[in-house]
Coordinates of C-alpha atoms and ligand atoms in Angstrom, one line a residue:
X1 CA -133.9 48.6 -30.5
X2 CA -137.8 47.4 -31.7
X3 CA -137.6 46.5 -35.2
X4 CA -141.7 46.4 -35.5
X5 CA -143.3 48.8 -38.1
X6 CA -144.5 52.2 -36.6
X7 CA -147.8 52.6 -35.4
X8 CA -149.6 55.6 -36.0
X9 CA -152.2 57.3 -34.1
X10 CA -155.5 56.4 -35.4
X11 CA -157.3 60.0 -34.4
X12 CA -156.6 62.4 -37.1
X13 CA -154.5 65.4 -35.5
X14 CA -154.5 68.9 -37.2
X15 CA -151.5 71.2 -36.6
X16 CA -151.9 74.3 -38.5
X17 CA -148.8 76.4 -38.8
X18 CA -147.4 78.0 -36.0
X19 CA -150.5 76.0 -33.5
X20 CA -148.1 76.5 -30.4
X21 CA -147.7 79.9 -30.3
X22 CA -151.2 79.8 -28.9
X23 CA -150.9 76.4 -26.9
X24 CA -150.6 75.7 -23.2
X25 CA -148.2 72.6 -22.5
X26 CA -148.6 70.7 -19.5
X27 CA -145.2 68.8 -18.0
X28 CA -145.8 65.0 -16.7
X29 CA -142.8 63.3 -14.9
X30 CA -144.1 60.0 -15.1
X31 CA -142.6 58.5 -12.1
X32 CA -144.4 60.9 -10.2
X33 CA -147.5 61.3 -11.7
X34 CA -149.9 58.5 -11.0
X35 CA -149.0 54.5 -10.2
X36 CA -151.6 52.2 -11.5
X37 CA -149.9 48.9 -10.5
X38 CA -149.0 49.7 -6.8
X39 CA -145.1 49.2 -7.3
X40 CA -145.0 52.9 -5.9
X41 CA -143.7 54.2 -9.2
X42 CA -145.8 56.5 -11.4
X43 CA -146.5 55.0 -15.1
X44 CA -147.8 55.4 -18.6
X45 CA -151.5 53.5 -17.4
X46 CA -151.8 56.0 -14.1
X47 CA -151.4 58.8 -16.9
X48 CA -154.1 57.5 -19.0
X49 CA -156.2 57.3 -16.1
X50 CA -156.2 61.1 -15.5
X51 CA -157.1 62.2 -19.0
X52 CA -160.1 63.7 -18.1
X53 CA -158.3 66.0 -15.3
X54 CA -156.1 67.5 -18.2
X55 CA -158.8 67.7 -20.9
X56 CA -161.0 69.8 -17.7
X57 CA -157.7 72.2 -16.8
X58 CA -158.0 72.6 -20.8
X59 CA -154.3 72.1 -21.9
X60 CA -153.3 71.7 -25.3
X61 CA -150.2 69.5 -25.1
X62 CA -148.6 67.3 -23.0
X63 CA -144.8 67.3 -23.0
X64 CA -143.8 63.7 -21.3
X65 CA -140.6 63.1 -19.7
X66 CA -138.7 60.2 -20.4
X67 CA -140.2 56.9 -20.2
X68 CA -137.7 55.0 -22.5
X69 CA -135.6 52.1 -21.7
X70 CA -133.6 52.8 -19.0
X71 CA -131.0 51.7 -15.9
X72 CA -132.6 55.1 -14.2
X73 CA -129.3 56.4 -13.2
X74 CA -130.9 60.2 -13.7
X75 CA -134.5 58.9 -13.5
X76 CA -134.6 58.0 -17.4
X77 CA -132.7 61.3 -18.8
X78 CA -130.0 58.0 -19.2
X79 CA -131.5 56.2 -22.0
X80 CA -130.5 52.6 -23.2
X81 CA -133.0 52.1 -25.8
X82 CA -134.8 55.1 -27.5
X83 CA -137.3 53.0 -29.1
X84 CA -138.7 51.0 -26.3
X85 CA -140.7 51.7 -23.0
X86 CA -138.9 50.8 -19.9
X87 CA -141.1 48.0 -17.9
X88 CA -141.4 49.9 -15.1
X89 CA -143.4 52.5 -16.8
X90 CA -145.4 50.0 -19.0
X91 CA -145.2 49.1 -22.6
X92 CA -145.3 50.5 -26.1
X93 CA -148.6 49.7 -26.5
X94 CA -149.5 51.4 -23.1
X95 CA -147.8 54.7 -25.0
X96 CA -149.9 53.9 -27.7
X97 CA -152.7 53.9 -26.1
X98 CA -151.8 57.2 -24.1
X99 CA -151.3 58.9 -27.5
X100 CA -154.6 58.1 -28.6
X101 CA -156.5 58.9 -25.5
X102 CA -154.7 62.5 -25.5
X103 CA -155.5 63.1 -29.3
X104 CA -159.2 62.4 -29.0
X105 CA -159.5 64.7 -26.7
X106 CA -157.7 67.4 -28.3
X107 CA -154.7 66.9 -26.7
X108 CA -151.2 66.8 -28.3
X109 CA -147.9 64.9 -27.0
X110 CA -144.4 66.1 -27.1
X111 CA -141.9 63.6 -26.2
X112 CA -138.3 64.3 -24.4
X113 CA -135.5 64.1 -26.7
X114 CA -132.6 63.1 -24.9
X115 CA -129.4 63.1 -27.3
X116 CA -126.6 64.8 -26.1
X117 CA -125.9 61.4 -23.9
X118 CA -127.1 58.1 -24.2
X119 CA -126.8 55.5 -21.0
X120 CA -123.6 53.8 -20.8
X121 CA -126.1 50.8 -21.1
X122 CA -127.1 51.4 -24.7
X123 CA -126.0 49.0 -26.9
X124 CA -124.4 52.3 -28.9
X125 CA -122.0 52.8 -25.9
X126 CA -121.2 49.3 -25.0
X127 CA -119.8 48.9 -28.6
X128 CA -118.0 51.8 -28.4
X129 CA -116.2 50.4 -25.4
X130 CA -113.8 48.7 -27.8
X131 CA -111.4 50.7 -29.3
X132 CA -111.4 48.8 -32.6
X133 CA -115.2 49.1 -32.9
X134 CA -116.9 51.3 -35.9
X135 CA -118.7 53.2 -32.8
X136 CA -115.5 54.1 -31.3
X137 CA -116.0 57.6 -32.4
X138 CA -119.5 57.6 -31.4
X139 CA -118.4 59.2 -28.2
X140 CA -115.7 61.2 -26.8
X141 CA -112.8 58.8 -26.0
X142 CA -109.7 60.9 -25.2
X143 CA -106.1 59.5 -23.3
X144 CA -104.7 60.8 -20.1
X145 CA -103.6 64.1 -19.8
X146 CA -100.1 64.0 -21.0
X147 CA -97.3 63.2 -19.1
X148 CA -99.8 61.8 -16.4
X149 CA -100.3 58.4 -15.0
X150 CA -103.8 57.2 -16.6
X151 CA -106.7 56.9 -14.3
X152 CA -104.7 58.8 -11.4
X153 CA -106.7 61.9 -10.1
X154 CA -105.9 65.3 -12.4
X155 CA -104.7 62.7 -15.0
X156 CA -108.2 63.6 -16.8
X157 CA -108.4 64.7 -20.4
X158 CA -109.4 68.4 -18.8
X159 CA -110.4 70.2 -15.6
X160 CA -114.0 69.9 -16.6
X161 CA -116.5 69.3 -13.5
X162 CA -119.5 67.5 -14.2
X163 CA -122.9 68.9 -13.7
X164 CA -123.8 65.9 -11.1
X165 CA -120.4 66.9 -9.4
X166 CA -116.8 65.0 -9.9
X167 CA -114.5 65.1 -13.2
X168 CA -116.6 65.2 -16.1
X169 CA -114.3 62.3 -17.6
X170 CA -114.7 58.6 -16.4
X171 CA -111.5 56.6 -17.1
X172 CA -112.3 52.7 -18.7
X173 CA -109.8 50.4 -17.4
X174 CA -109.9 48.1 -20.7
X175 CA -108.6 50.8 -23.3
X176 CA -106.7 53.3 -20.6
X177 CA -108.8 56.1 -22.2
X178 CA -111.7 58.5 -20.6
X179 CA -114.9 59.0 -22.0
X180 CA -116.6 62.5 -21.8
X181 CA -119.9 63.0 -19.5
X182 CA -121.4 66.1 -18.8
X183 CA -124.0 64.4 -16.5
X184 CA -123.8 61.2 -14.5
X185 CA -120.4 58.9 -15.1
X186 CA -123.5 56.4 -16.6
X187 CA -124.5 59.2 -19.5
X188 CA -121.8 59.4 -21.9
X189 CA -121.9 62.3 -24.4
X190 CA -123.0 61.6 -27.8
X191 CA -120.3 63.0 -30.7
X192 CA -122.3 64.8 -32.9
X193 CA -119.4 65.6 -35.3
X194 CA -120.0 62.3 -36.5
X195 CA -122.4 62.2 -39.4
X196 CA -123.4 58.6 -38.5
X197 CA -124.6 59.6 -35.0
X198 CA -126.7 62.3 -36.4
X199 CA -128.1 59.9 -38.9
X200 CA -128.9 57.5 -36.4
X201 CA -130.9 60.1 -34.3
X202 CA -132.6 61.3 -37.1
X203 CA -133.9 57.9 -38.0
X204 CA -135.1 57.5 -34.4
X205 CA -137.1 60.6 -34.1
X206 CA -138.6 60.0 -37.5
X207 CA -139.8 57.0 -36.0
X208 CA -141.8 58.6 -33.0
X209 CA -143.3 61.3 -35.4
X210 CA -144.9 58.4 -37.6
X211 CA -145.6 57.0 -34.5
X212 CA -148.5 60.2 -33.9
X213 CA -146.3 62.2 -31.4
X214 CA -146.5 66.3 -32.1
X215 CA -143.4 67.1 -31.3
X216 CA -139.9 67.0 -29.0
X217 CA -138.9 68.7 -26.0
X218 CA -135.1 68.6 -26.5
X219 CA -132.9 67.9 -23.2
X220 CA -129.6 70.0 -23.1
X221 CA -129.7 70.4 -27.0
X222 CA -126.8 73.4 -27.1
X223 CA -124.5 71.3 -25.6
X224 CA -124.3 69.0 -28.6
X225 CA -121.9 70.9 -30.2
X226 CA -119.0 71.5 -28.0
X227 CA -116.3 73.9 -28.2
X228 CA -112.4 72.8 -27.9
X229 CA -111.6 70.1 -25.3
X230 CA -109.2 72.3 -23.3
X231 CA -108.6 73.2 -19.7
X232 CA -110.4 76.3 -17.8
X233 CA -108.9 78.6 -15.2
X234 CA -110.7 77.2 -11.9
X235 CA -112.5 79.4 -9.2
X236 CA -109.9 79.9 -5.7
X237 CA -110.1 76.6 -4.0
X238 CA -111.2 74.7 -6.6
X239 CA -109.6 72.1 -8.9
X240 CA -112.2 72.0 -11.5
X241 CA -114.4 74.4 -13.6
X242 CA -117.9 73.9 -14.7
X243 CA -118.5 71.8 -18.0
X244 CA -121.0 73.8 -19.7
X245 CA -118.4 76.9 -19.7
X246 CA -116.7 74.7 -22.8
X247 CA -119.6 72.3 -24.0
X248 CA -122.5 75.3 -24.3
X249 CA -123.8 76.7 -27.7
X250 CA -120.6 75.3 -29.8
X251 CA -119.8 76.4 -33.4
X252 CA -122.0 73.4 -34.9
X253 CA -125.1 74.0 -33.1
X254 CA -127.1 75.8 -35.3
X255 CA -126.0 74.1 -38.4
X256 CA -127.0 70.6 -36.2
X257 CA -130.4 71.8 -35.4
X258 CA -131.1 73.4 -39.0
X259 CA -130.0 69.9 -40.3
X260 CA -132.3 68.1 -37.8
X261 CA -135.0 70.2 -38.7
X262 CA -134.9 69.0 -42.4
X263 CA -134.3 65.3 -42.2
X264 CA -137.2 65.2 -39.3
X265 CA -139.6 67.7 -40.8
X266 CA -139.7 69.3 -38.0
X267 CA -140.9 72.3 -39.7
X268 CA -142.8 70.6 -42.6
X269 CA -144.6 68.6 -40.3
X270 CA -145.7 71.5 -38.0
X271 CA -144.0 69.8 -34.9
X272 CA -143.7 71.8 -31.6
X273 CA -139.8 72.0 -31.0
X274 CA -138.5 73.4 -27.7
X275 CA -134.7 73.2 -26.8
X276 CA -133.8 73.1 -23.3
X277 CA -130.6 75.4 -23.0
X278 CA -128.7 75.8 -19.9
X279 CA -126.1 78.9 -20.7
X280 CA -127.8 80.0 -24.1
X281 CA -128.0 83.6 -24.1
X282 CA -130.4 85.8 -25.8
X283 CA -128.4 85.8 -28.8
X284 CA -128.1 82.3 -29.1
X285 CA -132.0 82.0 -28.3
X286 CA -132.3 84.5 -31.2
X287 CA -130.7 82.4 -33.6
X288 CA -132.2 79.2 -33.0
X289 CA -135.8 80.4 -33.1
X290 CA -135.8 82.9 -35.8
X291 CA -138.1 81.4 -38.2
X292 CA -136.1 81.9 -41.0
X293 CA -133.4 80.0 -40.0
X294 CA -135.6 76.6 -39.0
X295 CA -134.0 75.2 -36.2
X296 CA -136.4 75.3 -33.1
X297 CA -139.8 77.0 -32.1
X298 CA -138.6 78.3 -28.7
X299 CA -136.2 78.0 -26.1
X300 CA -135.9 77.2 -22.6
X301 CA -133.7 79.8 -20.9
X302 CA -132.0 79.5 -17.4
X303 CA -131.2 83.1 -16.8
X304 CA -134.0 83.6 -14.4
X305 CA -133.9 80.4 -12.8
X306 CA -130.4 81.3 -11.9
X307 CA -131.0 84.8 -10.3
X308 CA -131.2 83.4 -7.1
X309 CA -127.7 81.7 -6.8
X310 CA -124.8 83.4 -6.8
X311 CA -122.3 83.2 -9.6
X312 CA -119.1 82.3 -9.2
X313 CA -119.6 79.7 -6.0
X314 CA -121.0 76.3 -6.2
X315 CA -123.7 77.0 -8.8
X316 CA -127.3 76.4 -8.0
X317 CA -126.9 76.0 -4.5
X318 CA -125.1 78.7 -3.5
X319 CA -128.4 80.7 -2.4
X320 CA -128.6 84.2 -3.0
X321 CA -131.7 86.7 -2.5
X322 CA -134.1 87.5 -5.3
X323 CA -134.9 90.6 -6.1
X324 CA -138.5 91.3 -8.0
X325 CA -136.9 94.3 -10.3
X326 CA -134.1 91.9 -11.1
X327 CA -136.8 89.0 -12.3
X328 CA -138.7 91.4 -14.0
X329 CA -136.0 93.4 -15.8
X330 CA -134.5 89.7 -16.8
X331 CA -137.9 88.4 -18.2
X332 CA -138.7 91.9 -19.9
X333 CA -134.9 91.5 -21.8
X334 CA -136.1 88.0 -23.0
X335 CA -139.6 89.5 -24.1
X336 CA -138.2 92.4 -25.9
X337 CA -135.2 90.5 -27.7
X338 CA -137.8 87.9 -29.2
X339 CA -140.3 90.6 -29.9
X340 CA -139.5 91.0 -33.8
X341 CA -137.9 87.4 -34.2
X342 CA -138.4 83.9 -32.2
X343 CA -140.4 83.0 -29.5
X344 CA -140.6 82.8 -25.8
X345 CA -141.2 80.0 -23.6
X346 CA -142.7 80.8 -20.1
X347 CA -141.8 78.4 -17.1
X348 CA -141.4 78.9 -13.7
X349 CA -141.2 75.0 -12.7
X350 CA -140.4 71.9 -13.9
X351 CA -138.7 68.4 -12.9
X352 CA -135.7 70.3 -12.2
X353 CA -136.6 73.3 -10.2
X354 CA -138.2 74.1 -6.9
X355 CA -142.0 74.7 -6.7
X356 CA -142.6 78.0 -8.0
X357 CA -144.8 78.7 -4.9
X358 CA -142.5 78.3 -2.3
X359 CA -139.5 79.7 -4.7
X360 CA -141.1 83.2 -5.9
X361 CA -144.2 83.0 -4.0
X362 CA -145.1 82.7 -0.5
X363 CA -146.0 78.8 0.7
X364 CA -147.6 79.9 4.1
X365 CA -151.0 78.8 4.5
X366 CA -151.9 82.5 4.6
X367 CA -150.5 83.1 0.9
X368 CA -149.8 80.0 -0.8
X369 CA -153.1 79.8 -2.9
X370 CA -153.1 83.6 -3.6
X371 CA -149.5 83.5 -4.7
X372 CA -149.8 80.7 -6.7
X373 CA -152.6 82.4 -8.6
X374 CA -151.0 85.3 -9.1
X375 CA -147.4 83.9 -10.2
X376 CA -150.0 81.5 -12.5
X377 CA -151.5 85.0 -13.7
X378 CA -147.6 86.8 -14.5
X379 CA -146.6 83.8 -16.4
X380 CA -149.8 83.6 -18.4
X381 CA -149.6 87.0 -19.4
X382 CA -146.2 87.4 -20.8
X383 CA -145.7 86.6 -24.2
X384 CA -145.0 83.2 -25.3
X385 CA -145.9 79.4 -24.9
X386 CA -146.8 79.1 -21.1
X387 CA -145.4 75.4 -19.5
X388 CA -146.9 74.3 -16.2
X389 CA -145.2 71.5 -14.2
X390 CA -147.5 69.2 -12.6
X391 CA -149.1 70.0 -9.4
X392 CA -148.3 73.5 -10.1
X393 CA -152.1 74.4 -11.0
X394 CA -152.9 73.0 -7.4
X395 CA -150.4 75.4 -5.9
X396 CA -147.9 72.5 -4.7
X397 CA -145.1 73.7 -2.5
X398 CA -141.6 72.4 -2.0
X399 CA -140.8 69.4 0.5
X400 CA -138.2 70.5 2.8
X401 CA -136.4 67.3 3.6
X402 CA -134.0 67.5 6.1
X403 CA -131.8 64.8 6.2
X404 CA -129.8 63.5 3.1
X405 CA -131.7 59.9 3.6
X406 CA -134.6 61.3 2.1
X407 CA -133.6 62.3 -1.2
X408 CA -133.5 60.3 -4.5
X409 CA -132.1 62.9 -7.0
X410 CA -128.4 62.4 -8.2
X411 CA -127.4 65.5 -8.6
X412 CA -128.7 66.1 -4.8
X413 CA -126.9 63.2 -3.5
X414 CA -123.5 63.6 -5.1
X415 CA -123.9 67.6 -4.1
X416 CA -124.1 66.9 -0.5
X417 CA -120.9 64.7 -1.2
X418 CA -118.8 66.6 -2.7
X419 CA -120.2 70.1 -0.8
X420 CA -119.2 68.2 2.7
X421 CA -115.8 66.7 0.9
X422 CA -115.2 70.4 0.5
X423 CA -115.6 71.2 4.0
X424 CA -118.9 73.2 4.0
X425 CA -121.3 72.6 7.2
X426 CA -123.8 69.8 6.7
X427 CA -126.6 72.3 8.1
X428 CA -125.9 74.7 5.1
X429 CA -125.8 72.0 2.8
X430 CA -128.9 70.6 3.9
X431 CA -130.4 74.1 4.0
X432 CA -129.4 74.8 0.3
X433 CA -131.0 71.5 -0.8
X434 CA -134.2 72.1 1.0
X435 CA -134.6 75.0 -1.3
X436 CA -133.1 74.1 -4.1
X437 CA -133.4 70.1 -4.8
X438 CA -135.2 68.8 -7.5
X439 CA -136.6 66.3 -5.5
X440 CA -139.0 69.5 -3.9
X441 CA -140.6 69.1 -7.8
X442 CA -140.7 65.3 -7.7
X443 CA -142.5 64.3 -5.1
X444 CA -145.8 62.7 -6.0
X445 CA -148.6 64.4 -7.2
X446 CA -151.5 65.0 -5.0
X447 CA -154.4 63.6 -6.2
X448 CA -157.0 63.1 -3.2
X449 CA -156.9 63.3 0.9
X450 CA -156.6 59.3 0.8
X451 CA -153.1 57.8 1.6
X452 CA -150.2 58.7 -0.2
X453 CA -151.9 61.4 -1.7
X454 CA -153.7 58.5 -4.1
X455 CA -150.7 58.3 -6.0
X456 CA -150.1 54.8 -5.1
X457 CA -151.6 51.9 -3.1
X458 CA -148.1 51.1 -3.1
X459 CA -145.1 52.9 -1.2
X460 CA -144.0 56.1 -3.0
X461 CA -140.6 55.9 -4.7
X462 CA -140.5 59.3 -3.2
X463 CA -141.9 60.1 0.2
X464 CA -145.6 62.3 -0.4
X465 CA -145.5 65.9 0.7
X466 CA -147.4 65.6 4.1
X467 CA -149.2 68.7 3.2
X468 CA -151.2 66.4 0.8
X469 CA -154.3 66.4 2.9
X470 CA -155.1 69.9 2.5
X471 CA -153.6 70.8 -0.8
X472 CA -154.9 67.7 -3.5
X473 CA -156.8 67.9 -7.0
X474 CA -160.0 66.3 -5.7
X475 CA -160.5 69.4 -3.1
X476 CA -159.6 71.8 -5.7
X477 CA -161.5 70.4 -8.6
X478 CA -164.6 71.1 -6.2
X479 CA -163.7 74.5 -5.4
X480 CA -164.7 77.0 -7.5
X481 CA -161.9 79.8 -6.2
X482 CA -159.0 76.9 -5.9
X483 CA -155.6 77.9 -7.5
X484 CA -156.7 74.8 -10.4
X485 CA -159.8 77.1 -11.6
X486 CA -157.4 80.5 -11.7
X487 CA -155.5 78.1 -14.0
X488 CA -158.1 76.7 -16.0
X489 CA -159.6 80.4 -16.7
X490 CA -155.9 81.4 -17.5
X491 CA -156.0 79.1 -20.1
X492 CA -159.3 79.7 -21.0
X493 CA -158.4 83.2 -21.7
X494 CA -155.5 82.5 -23.9
X495 CA -158.3 80.8 -26.2
X496 CA -160.5 83.9 -25.8
X497 CA -158.2 86.8 -26.3
X498 CA -155.7 86.6 -29.0
X499 CA -153.9 89.8 -27.4
X500 CA -152.7 87.1 -25.0
X501 CA -150.9 85.3 -27.6
X502 CA -149.9 87.9 -30.0
X503 CA -149.6 91.5 -28.2
X504 CA -147.0 93.5 -28.0
X505 CA -145.8 93.1 -24.5
X506 CA -144.6 96.2 -22.3
X507 CA -143.6 95.8 -19.1
X508 CA -144.4 99.1 -16.7
X509 CA -143.3 100.2 -13.2
X510 CA -140.2 98.1 -13.9
X511 CA -138.7 98.7 -10.6
X512 CA -141.6 98.8 -8.4
X513 CA -140.3 96.4 -5.6
X514 CA -143.4 94.5 -4.7
X515 CA -145.7 95.2 -8.3
X516 CA -145.5 93.3 -11.6
X517 CA -147.3 95.1 -14.0
X518 CA -147.7 94.8 -17.9
X519 CA -149.2 95.8 -20.8
X520 CA -149.9 93.7 -24.4
X521 CA -151.4 95.7 -27.1
X522 CA -153.0 94.2 -30.1
X523 CA -154.5 96.8 -32.5
X524 CA -157.2 98.6 -30.1
X525 CA -156.8 96.1 -27.6
X526 CA -155.1 96.8 -24.6
X527 CA -154.8 94.2 -21.8
X528 CA -153.0 95.4 -18.2
X529 CA -152.3 93.4 -15.7
X530 CA -151.3 94.8 -12.2
X531 CA -150.1 91.8 -9.6
X532 CA -148.8 92.2 -5.9
X533 CA -145.9 89.9 -5.8
X534 CA -145.2 90.5 -1.9
X535 CA -146.8 89.5 1.2
X536 CA -147.9 93.0 2.2
X537 CA -150.2 95.1 0.7
X538 CA -149.1 97.5 -1.9
X539 CA -150.5 100.9 -3.6
X540 CA -150.6 101.0 -7.2
X541 CA -149.2 103.9 -8.4
X542 CA -152.3 105.0 -10.7
X543 CA -150.9 107.7 -12.8
X544 CA -147.8 105.5 -14.1
X545 CA -150.4 103.0 -15.7
X546 CA -152.9 102.8 -18.3
X547 CA -156.5 104.2 -17.1
X548 CA -158.5 101.1 -16.5
X549 CA -161.5 103.2 -15.8
X550 CA -164.2 101.4 -17.5
X551 CA -162.2 98.3 -18.5
X552 CA -163.4 94.1 -18.5
X553 CA -161.9 92.8 -15.5
X554 CA -161.1 89.6 -17.0
X555 CA -159.6 87.8 -14.1
X556 CA -158.6 88.6 -10.5
X557 CA -157.6 86.7 -7.2
X558 CA -159.7 88.7 -4.7
X559 CA -163.3 89.5 -4.7
X560 CA -163.2 93.2 -4.0
X561 CA -161.1 94.5 -6.8
X562 CA -162.0 98.2 -7.0
X563 CA -159.7 99.2 -4.5
X564 CA -156.4 101.3 -5.2
X565 CA -155.0 99.1 -2.7
X566 CA -153.7 95.4 -3.9
X567 CA -153.9 93.2 -0.8
X568 CA -150.8 90.8 -0.3
X569 CA -150.7 88.5 -3.8
X570 CA -153.7 90.2 -5.3
X571 CA -153.4 90.4 -8.9
X572 CA -155.9 91.9 -11.9
X573 CA -156.3 91.4 -15.5
X574 CA -158.0 93.9 -17.5
X575 CA -159.1 94.4 -20.9
X576 CA -159.6 98.1 -22.1
X577 CA -161.1 98.4 -25.7
Ligands
NOJ20 C1 -131.9 68.2 -18.3 C2 -132.7 67.2 -17.5 O1 -133.9 68.3 -17.7 C3 -132.5 66.6 -16.2 O2 -133.7 66.3 -15.4 C4 -131.3 65.7 -16.4 O3 -131.0 65.3 -15.5 C5 -130.3 66.8 -17.4 N1 -130.7 67.3 -18.7 C6 -129.4 65.5 -18.2 O4 -129.9 64.8 -19.1

């Protein structure tokens, strides 16, 4: 751990109350953004060299996925020193320069906070391995199941399956006990019941705020308070149960979040806080984001990104068809539930999800651009804070790997091994991965048409998507009709029209199979969005929508926008009044 005094950013930053409601956030996954030193891995100086691109897009905030010291078992979500930068990404001074460079351009920075677990190489865990250490209780150590031989199959303290396949408990020879890891065995879970753990984390967070950051994206934060450590009932043909059923939204979650808020001054210092919450419900989100409770500004729900999986099967890789009415209904429920208290975060994409245009749009050459634009329009016209994941503003697509050797992601590799061991067909497993693997989002950013898409002068850690020749930032910045400029205009619209930030949300045509339509109302202004979310033309049922004759057409995907028929993936935003 670094003991030097924290340095503050020299550029003064204004964070008025509730500034994050009108902000647009851009997520950077550092290892895939830009490589400055030719080692094939993105790094902080690489990010700093592209700040003008972000400024041109117009985003207000950058969320930086982890750059901390890490053995990289889970690409940095396994941290061995919270207060240092991993050498593959640069040094603390590089991060200071990045913070300053962003602030100079009026862009704020939100760091990833990964405190449900550490790396097993974190000094806290290394110390905790000693049963007599005062840090033993900083993690979840438990003896084997009564009556079983420690270290043998089935002797784990509970029958929980980790999120990355296999048991959620790892046996430790030295003490004959197991430790809990909801993710990989190199990511032991911290014991938040222990007040010393919480104190150490708040101290570290304060150190980062003093260094000049503007908020935190909190990794799986609803797993920090766990329910009782008991067995579940496995589905037929399985021996274990998904661990989140027992570890999400535990009894002390609100208490821990409120305590953190006070101890770090999250609200007092107007920091942006967004909690990633797998398995969160509308009720948990309402509690966590009700400003009166002083917990978080907003959460990332997983409901809408789970609609294309079968429940009760092998989780996210058990594919199910997605219906537009079901997707609209789900987002509408969240809009209505958080209309009076709380706030929504709006996302299609991130480093854990497949590419939006491949998943919800149509990534064929004919429809890719318009579907990427229309998905952006739908996202940005909902009420909440939009999150853009690097490359989404270019309409980057899934990569469609065909062999397991092409993957680097631990979740994908472990799932492949575990599914095959359960007797699943290899073709089906590879198909699921090509649709849902996290590596779809992690292929390097496509900057230009030069070799490796201008991402690196070395060999990229993960193969670049071959479509970089046509889909890349340089080409799109030069083309006023590109997906990039559509996103730029969406961001500008948000600045120019408070109805987009504050207006009341209403879903129109909820059962329509092709059209996503909504209105936003603020005082005497009504914004109306109609979007054909299909690859076939669609007739707009005029009677069921507000009259838009004489309205201002704020943004469209197509040039001829007077027709009552929408072209495939055509969308329009009107402002009435
Ligand atoms: C959620 C992160 O987004 C994901 O990338 C990571 O693997 C897990 N949490 C574990 O930290």
